[in-house]
Amino acid sequence: MASTKSEWIVTMDEDGQHNPAEIGKRIDSALSFNAPLVYGKPSNAPPHGLFRNAASRLSKIIVSRLSAGHDVTEYQSFRLVLGEVGRSVAAYAGVGVYLDVALGWIASSVATADIELRGESGRASGYTLRALLSHFWRLVLTSGTRALRLVSLLGVLVALAGFFLGLYFIVENLVSGDLPVGYTSTITVLLFSTGAILIALGVIAEYVGVSVNMAMGKPLYLIVSDPQNGPLGRRRAATSTL
């Protein structure tokens, strides 16, 4: 991507399942929706096993719920990227950053276009189970810090459980006076202390998340050329003239 000079960049798998003849559909969608990033949207099931396809869909749904501002379900390796966006990603993204996450930092909008996936010509996939799990974990780590906030939320819930359980024990002791000695204070203190530890870990995790975002190379801003001078701007100018 860093070495390109064209207005558009296309990425596609090398195993033959993506048809180069459908690149034009990506460009049509980009111009129609004024989108600098277009993903292929398969109209048929990927040419993989049932288990792998189901695991892929499930992993995308999970990460979509945990990430902030990323619709992971749209991610696909058949992409059309505005040249300036692709080169900016290549310049700023750090090593190990999931490409689609980095594109989401810069692309102002995303569109999709239907594609039909072809078979892989009988060639075995180069992705082992270990490689697929590593691929998924890199996506989780680069999709934001929302998952880290679950640690703090869990700590708050545990601490509140300890507080209300302590109130219950006090009321129960005043009403019946028949509570096990030592048990009530032990469980209450345990819940409070566990909640405090989780909250502290959540705060630390937030700081770690900020550092990770900086290490990934997410830019605060980009200096780009006027979009009106690019392919999307020329399309709008032609439309307004007509």
PDB file of C-alpha atoms in Angstrom:
ATOM      1  CA  MET A   1       0.000   0.000   0.000  1.00  0.00           C
ATOM      2  CA  ALA A   2       2.805   2.405   0.865  1.00  0.00           C
ATOM      3  CA  SER A   3       4.321   1.934  -2.608  1.00  0.00           C
ATOM      4  CA  THR A   4       1.122   2.597  -4.554  1.00  0.00           C
ATOM      5  CA  LYS A   5       0.464   5.794  -6.484  1.00  0.00           C
ATOM      6  CA  SER A   6      -3.001   5.114  -7.903  1.00  0.00           C
ATOM      7  CA  GLU A   7      -6.303   6.659  -6.868  1.00  0.00           C
ATOM      8  CA  TRP A   8      -7.663   3.305  -5.698  1.00  0.00           C
ATOM      9  CA  ILE A   9      -6.157   0.243  -4.024  1.00  0.00           C
ATOM     10  CA  VAL A  10      -7.695  -3.230  -4.204  1.00  0.00           C
ATOM     11  CA  THR A  11      -6.870  -6.089  -1.809  1.00  0.00           C
ATOM     12  CA  MET A  12      -8.013  -9.615  -2.525  1.00  0.00           C
ATOM     13  CA  ASP A  13      -7.165 -13.205  -1.611  1.00  0.00           C
ATOM     14  CA  GLU A  14      -4.652 -15.037  -3.743  1.00  0.00           C
ATOM     15  CA  ASP A  15      -6.469 -18.387  -3.639  1.00  0.00           C
ATOM     16  CA  GLY A  16      -8.856 -17.511  -6.457  1.00  0.00           C
ATOM     17  CA  GLN A  17     -12.080 -17.138  -4.460  1.00  0.00           C
ATOM     18  CA  HIS A  18     -12.282 -13.424  -5.353  1.00  0.00           C
ATOM     19  CA  ASN A  19     -13.124 -12.640  -8.972  1.00  0.00           C
ATOM     20  CA  PRO A  20     -11.145  -9.656 -10.347  1.00  0.00           C
ATOM     21  CA  ALA A  21     -14.043  -8.956 -12.726  1.00  0.00           C
ATOM     22  CA  GLU A  22     -16.046  -7.710  -9.720  1.00  0.00           C
ATOM     23  CA  ILE A  23     -13.629  -4.884  -8.905  1.00  0.00           C
ATOM     24  CA  GLY A  24     -15.824  -2.577 -10.966  1.00  0.00           C
ATOM     25  CA  LYS A  25     -18.707  -3.149  -8.555  1.00  0.00           C
ATOM     26  CA  ARG A  26     -16.516  -1.857  -5.731  1.00  0.00           C
ATOM     27  CA  ILE A  27     -15.812   1.350  -7.639  1.00  0.00           C
ATOM     28  CA  ASP A  28     -19.492   1.824  -8.496  1.00  0.00           C
ATOM     29  CA  SER A  29     -20.408   1.488  -4.813  1.00  0.00           C
ATOM     30  CA  ALA A  30     -17.654   3.907  -3.759  1.00  0.00           C
ATOM     31  CA  LEU A  31     -18.902   6.549  -6.188  1.00  0.00           C
ATOM     32  CA  SER A  32     -22.578   5.962  -5.415  1.00  0.00           C
ATOM     33  CA  PHE A  33     -22.153   6.182  -1.618  1.00  0.00           C
ATOM     34  CA  ASN A  34     -19.203   8.601  -1.625  1.00  0.00           C
ATOM     35  CA  ALA A  35     -17.273   6.055   0.437  1.00  0.00           C
ATOM     36  CA  PRO A  36     -13.457   5.810   0.542  1.00  0.00           C
ATOM     37  CA  LEU A  37     -13.655   2.169   1.683  1.00  0.00           C
ATOM     38  CA  VAL A  38     -15.801  -0.583   0.139  1.00  0.00           C
ATOM     39  CA  TYR A  39     -15.977  -4.190   1.320  1.00  0.00           C
ATOM     40  CA  GLY A  40     -17.180  -7.120  -0.691  1.00  0.00           C
ATOM     41  CA  LYS A  41     -20.338  -8.643   0.787  1.00  0.00           C
ATOM     42  CA  PRO A  42     -20.519 -12.354  -0.097  1.00  0.00           C
ATOM     43  CA  SER A  43     -23.870 -13.496  -1.450  1.00  0.00           C
ATOM     44  CA  ASN A  44     -22.943 -17.139  -0.898  1.00  0.00           C
ATOM     45  CA  ALA A  45     -21.190 -19.117   1.824  1.00  0.00           C
ATOM     46  CA  PRO A  46     -17.366 -18.985   1.843  1.00  0.00           C
ATOM     47  CA  PRO A  47     -15.727 -22.089   0.312  1.00  0.00           C
ATOM     48  CA  HIS A  48     -14.586 -23.394   3.697  1.00  0.00           C
ATOM     49  CA  GLY A  49     -15.878 -25.979   6.124  1.00  0.00           C
ATOM     50  CA  LEU A  50     -19.070 -25.537   8.098  1.00  0.00           C
ATOM     51  CA  PHE A  51     -17.186 -25.234  11.390  1.00  0.00           C
ATOM     52  CA  ARG A  52     -14.796 -22.564  10.112  1.00  0.00           C
ATOM     53  CA  ASN A  53     -17.593 -20.489   8.580  1.00  0.00           C
ATOM     54  CA  ALA A  54     -19.638 -20.648  11.792  1.00  0.00           C
ATOM     55  CA  ALA A  55     -16.609 -19.783  13.934  1.00  0.00           C
ATOM     56  CA  SER A  56     -15.797 -16.832  11.676  1.00  0.00           C
ATOM     57  CA  ARG A  57     -19.318 -15.413  11.956  1.00  0.00           C
ATOM     58  CA  LEU A  58     -19.383 -15.922  15.727  1.00  0.00           C
ATOM     59  CA  SER A  59     -15.992 -14.289  16.248  1.00  0.00           C
ATOM     60  CA  LYS A  60     -17.019 -11.234  14.211  1.00  0.00           C
ATOM     61  CA  ILE A  61     -20.228 -10.859  16.240  1.00  0.00           C
ATOM     62  CA  ILE A  62     -18.311 -11.121  19.531  1.00  0.00           C
ATOM     63  CA  VAL A  63     -15.691  -8.561  18.518  1.00  0.00           C
ATOM     64  CA  SER A  64     -18.392  -6.204  17.181  1.00  0.00           C
ATOM     65  CA  ARG A  65     -20.002  -6.192  20.633  1.00  0.00           C
ATOM     66  CA  LEU A  66     -16.682  -5.571  22.368  1.00  0.00           C
ATOM     67  CA  SER A  67     -15.277  -2.958  20.007  1.00  0.00           C
ATOM     68  CA  ALA A  68     -16.263   0.675  19.785  1.00  0.00           C
ATOM     69  CA  GLY A  69     -17.262   2.124  16.423  1.00  0.00           C
ATOM     70  CA  HIS A  70     -16.292  -0.906  14.348  1.00  0.00           C
ATOM     71  CA  ASP A  71     -18.795  -3.065  12.481  1.00  0.00           C
ATOM     72  CA  VAL A  72     -16.562  -6.114  12.333  1.00  0.00           C
ATOM     73  CA  THR A  73     -19.227  -8.151  10.542  1.00  0.00           C
ATOM     74  CA  GLU A  74     -18.474  -6.158   7.365  1.00  0.00           C
ATOM     75  CA  TYR A  75     -14.763  -6.995   7.373  1.00  0.00           C
ATOM     76  CA  GLN A  76     -13.704  -8.858   4.247  1.00  0.00           C
ATOM     77  CA  SER A  77     -10.380  -9.286   2.504  1.00  0.00           C
ATOM     78  CA  PHE A  78     -11.867  -8.142  -0.839  1.00  0.00           C
ATOM     79  CA  ARG A  79     -11.582  -4.378  -0.321  1.00  0.00           C
ATOM     80  CA  LEU A  80     -11.466  -1.218  -2.377  1.00  0.00           C
ATOM     81  CA  VAL A  81      -9.607   1.567  -0.595  1.00  0.00           C
ATOM     82  CA  LEU A  82      -9.091   5.159  -1.643  1.00  0.00           C
ATOM     83  CA  GLY A  83      -5.390   5.466  -2.432  1.00  0.00           C
ATOM     84  CA  GLU A  84      -4.757   8.296   0.012  1.00  0.00           C
ATOM     85  CA  VAL A  85      -6.469   6.355   2.815  1.00  0.00           C
ATOM     86  CA  GLY A  86      -4.452   3.215   2.123  1.00  0.00           C
ATOM     87  CA  ARG A  87      -1.162   5.084   2.030  1.00  0.00           C
ATOM     88  CA  SER A  88      -2.014   6.913   5.258  1.00  0.00           C
ATOM     89  CA  VAL A  89      -2.706   3.598   6.974  1.00  0.00           C
ATOM     90  CA  ALA A  90       0.601   2.210   5.715  1.00  0.00           C
ATOM     91  CA  ALA A  91       2.418   5.257   7.085  1.00  0.00           C
ATOM     92  CA  TYR A  92       0.847   5.370  10.558  1.00  0.00           C
ATOM     93  CA  ALA A  93      -0.292   1.858  11.536  1.00  0.00           C
ATOM     94  CA  GLY A  94       2.089  -0.091  13.733  1.00  0.00           C
ATOM     95  CA  VAL A  95       3.224  -3.683  13.372  1.00  0.00           C
ATOM     96  CA  GLY A  96       0.567  -6.270  14.195  1.00  0.00           C
ATOM     97  CA  VAL A  97      -2.409  -3.904  13.856  1.00  0.00           C
ATOM     98  CA  TYR A  98      -5.449  -5.501  12.244  1.00  0.00           C
ATOM     99  CA  LEU A  99      -5.730  -3.858   8.828  1.00  0.00           C
ATOM    100  CA  ASP A 100      -9.485  -3.243   8.903  1.00  0.00           C
ATOM    101  CA  VAL A 101      -9.263  -1.582  12.320  1.00  0.00           C
ATOM    102  CA  ALA A 102      -6.547   0.748  11.016  1.00  0.00           C
ATOM    103  CA  LEU A 103      -8.644   1.557   7.940  1.00  0.00           C
ATOM    104  CA  GLY A 104     -11.545   2.424  10.258  1.00  0.00           C
ATOM    105  CA  TRP A 105      -9.375   5.068  11.927  1.00  0.00           C
ATOM    106  CA  ILE A 106      -9.138   7.027   8.693  1.00  0.00           C
ATOM    107  CA  ALA A 107     -12.016   6.088   6.387  1.00  0.00           C
ATOM    108  CA  SER A 108     -14.881   8.522   6.945  1.00  0.00           C
ATOM    109  CA  SER A 109     -17.520   6.066   5.707  1.00  0.00           C
ATOM    110  CA  VAL A 110     -17.773   2.457   4.605  1.00  0.00           C
ATOM    111  CA  ALA A 111     -19.905   0.840   1.897  1.00  0.00           C
ATOM    112  CA  THR A 112     -20.427  -2.722   0.722  1.00  0.00           C
ATOM    113  CA  ALA A 113     -21.044  -4.387  -2.626  1.00  0.00           C
ATOM    114  CA  ASP A 114     -22.298  -7.900  -3.291  1.00  0.00           C
ATOM    115  CA  ILE A 115     -19.813 -10.479  -4.515  1.00  0.00           C
ATOM    116  CA  GLU A 116     -19.987 -14.171  -5.276  1.00  0.00           C
ATOM    117  CA  LEU A 117     -17.157 -16.185  -3.789  1.00  0.00           C
ATOM    118  CA  ARG A 118     -15.578 -18.820  -6.011  1.00  0.00           C
ATOM    119  CA  GLY A 119     -14.056 -22.137  -5.013  1.00  0.00           C
ATOM    120  CA  GLU A 120     -10.419 -22.379  -4.026  1.00  0.00           C
ATOM    121  CA  SER A 121      -9.478 -24.674  -6.972  1.00  0.00           C
ATOM    122  CA  GLY A 122      -8.848 -27.596  -4.647  1.00  0.00           C
ATOM    123  CA  ARG A 123      -5.860 -25.960  -2.968  1.00  0.00           C
ATOM    124  CA  ALA A 124      -5.760 -26.396   0.810  1.00  0.00           C
ATOM    125  CA  SER A 125      -6.057 -23.262   2.907  1.00  0.00           C
ATOM    126  CA  GLY A 126      -2.821 -21.870   4.303  1.00  0.00           C
ATOM    127  CA  TYR A 127      -4.534 -20.975   7.581  1.00  0.00           C
ATOM    128  CA  THR A 128      -4.050 -23.529  10.332  1.00  0.00           C
ATOM    129  CA  LEU A 129      -6.203 -23.515  13.461  1.00  0.00           C
ATOM    130  CA  ARG A 130      -3.387 -21.828  15.354  1.00  0.00           C
ATOM    131  CA  ALA A 131      -3.051 -19.140  12.676  1.00  0.00           C
ATOM    132  CA  LEU A 132      -6.808 -18.486  12.704  1.00  0.00           C
ATOM    133  CA  LEU A 133      -6.826 -18.154  16.510  1.00  0.00           C
ATOM    134  CA  SER A 134      -3.874 -15.760  16.311  1.00  0.00           C
ATOM    135  CA  HIS A 135      -5.727 -13.781  13.627  1.00  0.00           C
ATOM    136  CA  PHE A 136      -8.807 -13.547  15.852  1.00  0.00           C
ATOM    137  CA  TRP A 137      -6.811 -12.527  18.931  1.00  0.00           C
ATOM    138  CA  ARG A 138      -5.026  -9.745  17.020  1.00  0.00           C
ATOM    139  CA  LEU A 139      -8.441  -8.429  16.003  1.00  0.00           C
ATOM    140  CA  VAL A 140      -9.573  -8.430  19.656  1.00  0.00           C
ATOM    141  CA  LEU A 141      -6.452  -6.637  20.870  1.00  0.00           C
ATOM    142  CA  THR A 142      -6.646  -3.879  18.251  1.00  0.00           C
ATOM    143  CA  SER A 143     -10.405  -3.241  18.336  1.00  0.00           C
ATOM    144  CA  GLY A 144     -10.419  -0.792  21.250  1.00  0.00           C
ATOM    145  CA  THR A 145     -10.618  -0.707  25.039  1.00  0.00           C
ATOM    146  CA  ARG A 146     -14.294  -1.458  25.522  1.00  0.00           C
ATOM    147  CA  ALA A 147     -13.473  -4.996  26.640  1.00  0.00           C
ATOM    148  CA  LEU A 148     -11.146  -3.578  29.294  1.00  0.00           C
ATOM    149  CA  ARG A 149     -14.029  -1.579  30.773  1.00  0.00           C
ATOM    150  CA  LEU A 150     -15.817  -4.837  31.519  1.00  0.00           C
ATOM    151  CA  VAL A 151     -13.230  -5.431  34.245  1.00  0.00           C
ATOM    152  CA  SER A 152     -14.176  -2.187  36.012  1.00  0.00           C
ATOM    153  CA  LEU A 153     -17.874  -2.905  35.527  1.00  0.00           C
ATOM    154  CA  LEU A 154     -17.444  -6.348  37.048  1.00  0.00           C
ATOM    155  CA  GLY A 155     -15.630  -4.793  40.004  1.00  0.00           C
ATOM    156  CA  VAL A 156     -18.465  -2.336  40.608  1.00  0.00           C
ATOM    157  CA  LEU A 157     -21.035  -5.126  40.478  1.00  0.00           C
ATOM    158  CA  VAL A 158     -19.070  -7.290  42.908  1.00  0.00           C
ATOM    159  CA  ALA A 159     -18.595  -4.367  45.310  1.00  0.00           C
ATOM    160  CA  LEU A 160     -22.314  -3.539  45.168  1.00  0.00           C
ATOM    161  CA  ALA A 161     -23.118  -7.182  45.817  1.00  0.00           C
ATOM    162  CA  GLY A 162     -20.947  -7.040  48.932  1.00  0.00           C
ATOM    163  CA  PHE A 163     -22.638  -3.828  50.086  1.00  0.00           C
ATOM    164  CA  PHE A 164     -26.196  -5.089  49.696  1.00  0.00           C
ATOM    165  CA  LEU A 165     -25.316  -8.468  51.130  1.00  0.00           C
ATOM    166  CA  GLY A 166     -23.855  -6.703  54.158  1.00  0.00           C
ATOM    167  CA  LEU A 167     -27.080  -4.732  54.593  1.00  0.00           C
ATOM    168  CA  TYR A 168     -29.054  -7.948  54.352  1.00  0.00           C
ATOM    169  CA  PHE A 169     -26.922  -9.574  57.018  1.00  0.00           C
ATOM    170  CA  ILE A 170     -27.418  -6.588  59.349  1.00  0.00           C
ATOM    171  CA  VAL A 171     -31.185  -6.613  58.902  1.00  0.00           C
ATOM    172  CA  GLU A 172     -31.328 -10.387  59.264  1.00  0.00           C
ATOM    173  CA  ASN A 173     -29.297 -10.230  62.473  1.00  0.00           C
ATOM    174  CA  LEU A 174     -31.557  -7.523  63.944  1.00  0.00           C
ATOM    175  CA  VAL A 175     -34.710  -9.426  63.025  1.00  0.00           C
ATOM    176  CA  SER A 176     -33.786 -13.004  63.870  1.00  0.00           C
ATOM    177  CA  GLY A 177     -30.340 -12.837  65.452  1.00  0.00           C
ATOM    178  CA  ASP A 178     -29.631 -16.272  63.997  1.00  0.00           C
ATOM    179  CA  LEU A 179     -26.626 -15.758  61.698  1.00  0.00           C
ATOM    180  CA  PRO A 180     -23.435 -17.876  61.628  1.00  0.00           C
ATOM    181  CA  VAL A 181     -20.644 -16.139  63.535  1.00  0.00           C
ATOM    182  CA  GLY A 182     -17.764 -15.023  61.288  1.00  0.00           C
ATOM    183  CA  TYR A 183     -19.364 -16.056  58.023  1.00  0.00           C
ATOM    184  CA  THR A 184     -21.169 -12.774  57.369  1.00  0.00           C
ATOM    185  CA  SER A 185     -18.164 -10.517  57.904  1.00  0.00           C
ATOM    186  CA  THR A 186     -15.887 -12.811  55.901  1.00  0.00           C
ATOM    187  CA  ILE A 187     -18.092 -12.952  52.800  1.00  0.00           C
ATOM    188  CA  THR A 188     -18.852  -9.208  52.943  1.00  0.00           C
ATOM    189  CA  VAL A 189     -15.190  -8.205  53.234  1.00  0.00           C
ATOM    190  CA  LEU A 190     -14.276 -10.696  50.502  1.00  0.00           C
ATOM    191  CA  LEU A 191     -16.777  -9.211  48.065  1.00  0.00           C
ATOM    192  CA  PHE A 192     -15.746  -5.637  48.876  1.00  0.00           C
ATOM    193  CA  SER A 193     -12.042  -6.355  48.522  1.00  0.00           C
ATOM    194  CA  THR A 194     -12.528  -8.342  45.305  1.00  0.00           C
ATOM    195  CA  GLY A 195     -14.600  -5.515  43.831  1.00  0.00           C
ATOM    196  CA  ALA A 196     -11.958  -2.951  44.797  1.00  0.00           C
ATOM    197  CA  ILE A 197      -9.205  -5.061  43.198  1.00  0.00           C
ATOM    198  CA  LEU A 198     -11.198  -5.428  39.959  1.00  0.00           C
ATOM    199  CA  ILE A 199     -11.919  -1.695  39.832  1.00  0.00           C
ATOM    200  CA  ALA A 200      -8.218  -0.945  40.314  1.00  0.00           C
ATOM    201  CA  LEU A 201      -7.317  -3.424  37.580  1.00  0.00           C
ATOM    202  CA  GLY A 202      -9.880  -1.785  35.301  1.00  0.00           C
ATOM    203  CA  VAL A 203      -8.286   1.637  35.831  1.00  0.00           C
ATOM    204  CA  ILE A 204      -4.841   0.200  35.104  1.00  0.00           C
ATOM    205  CA  ALA A 205      -6.242  -1.525  32.027  1.00  0.00           C
ATOM    206  CA  GLU A 206      -7.549   1.821  30.721  1.00  0.00           C
ATOM    207  CA  TYR A 207      -4.071   3.324  30.970  1.00  0.00           C
ATOM    208  CA  VAL A 208      -2.632   0.263  29.251  1.00  0.00           C
ATOM    209  CA  GLY A 209      -5.267   0.635  26.527  1.00  0.00           C
ATOM    210  CA  VAL A 210      -4.254   4.250  25.900  1.00  0.00           C
ATOM    211  CA  SER A 211      -0.622   3.203  25.633  1.00  0.00           C
ATOM    212  CA  VAL A 212      -1.536   0.375  23.256  1.00  0.00           C
ATOM    213  CA  ASN A 213      -3.452   2.775  20.995  1.00  0.00           C
ATOM    214  CA  MET A 214      -0.401   5.027  20.854  1.00  0.00           C
ATOM    215  CA  ALA A 215       1.853   2.050  20.103  1.00  0.00           C
ATOM    216  CA  MET A 216      -0.476   0.908  17.301  1.00  0.00           C
ATOM    217  CA  GLY A 217       0.081   4.257  15.616  1.00  0.00           C
ATOM    218  CA  LYS A 218      -3.481   5.612  15.656  1.00  0.00           C
ATOM    219  CA  PRO A 219      -3.085   9.227  14.482  1.00  0.00           C
ATOM    220  CA  LEU A 220      -4.765  12.137  16.231  1.00  0.00           C
ATOM    221  CA  TYR A 221      -5.346  13.766  12.849  1.00  0.00           C
ATOM    222  CA  LEU A 222      -4.262  13.516   9.228  1.00  0.00           C
ATOM    223  CA  ILE A 223      -3.180  16.152   6.750  1.00  0.00           C
ATOM    224  CA  VAL A 224      -4.782  15.157   3.451  1.00  0.00           C
ATOM    225  CA  SER A 225      -5.549  16.783   0.142  1.00  0.00           C
ATOM    226  CA  ASP A 226      -8.925  18.318  -0.602  1.00  0.00           C
ATOM    227  CA  PRO A 227     -11.377  15.421  -1.229  1.00  0.00           C
ATOM    228  CA  GLN A 228     -13.000  17.529  -3.941  1.00  0.00           C
ATOM    229  CA  ASN A 229      -9.867  17.030  -6.039  1.00  0.00           C
ATOM    230  CA  GLY A 230     -10.008  13.226  -5.781  1.00  0.00           C
ATOM    231  CA  PRO A 231     -12.092  10.650  -7.663  1.00  0.00           C
ATOM    232  CA  LEU A 232     -15.078  11.052  -5.329  1.00  0.00           C
ATOM    233  CA  GLY A 233     -15.076  14.836  -5.768  1.00  0.00           C
ATOM    234  CA  ARG A 234     -14.892  14.572  -9.533  1.00  0.00           C
ATOM    235  CA  ARG A 235     -17.917  12.273  -9.485  1.00  0.00           C
ATOM    236  CA  ARG A 236     -19.929  14.818  -7.447  1.00  0.00           C
ATOM    237  CA  ALA A 237     -18.858  17.618  -9.809  1.00  0.00           C
ATOM    238  CA  ALA A 238     -19.966  15.616 -12.856  1.00  0.00           C
ATOM    239  CA  THR A 239     -23.307  14.815 -11.236  1.00  0.00           C
ATOM    240  CA  SER A 240     -23.993  18.446 -10.359  1.00  0.00           C
ATOM    241  CA  THR A 241     -23.115  19.520 -13.909  1.00  0.00           C
ATOM    242  CA  LEU A 242     -25.579  17.039 -15.371  1.00  0.00           C
TER     243      LEU A 242
END
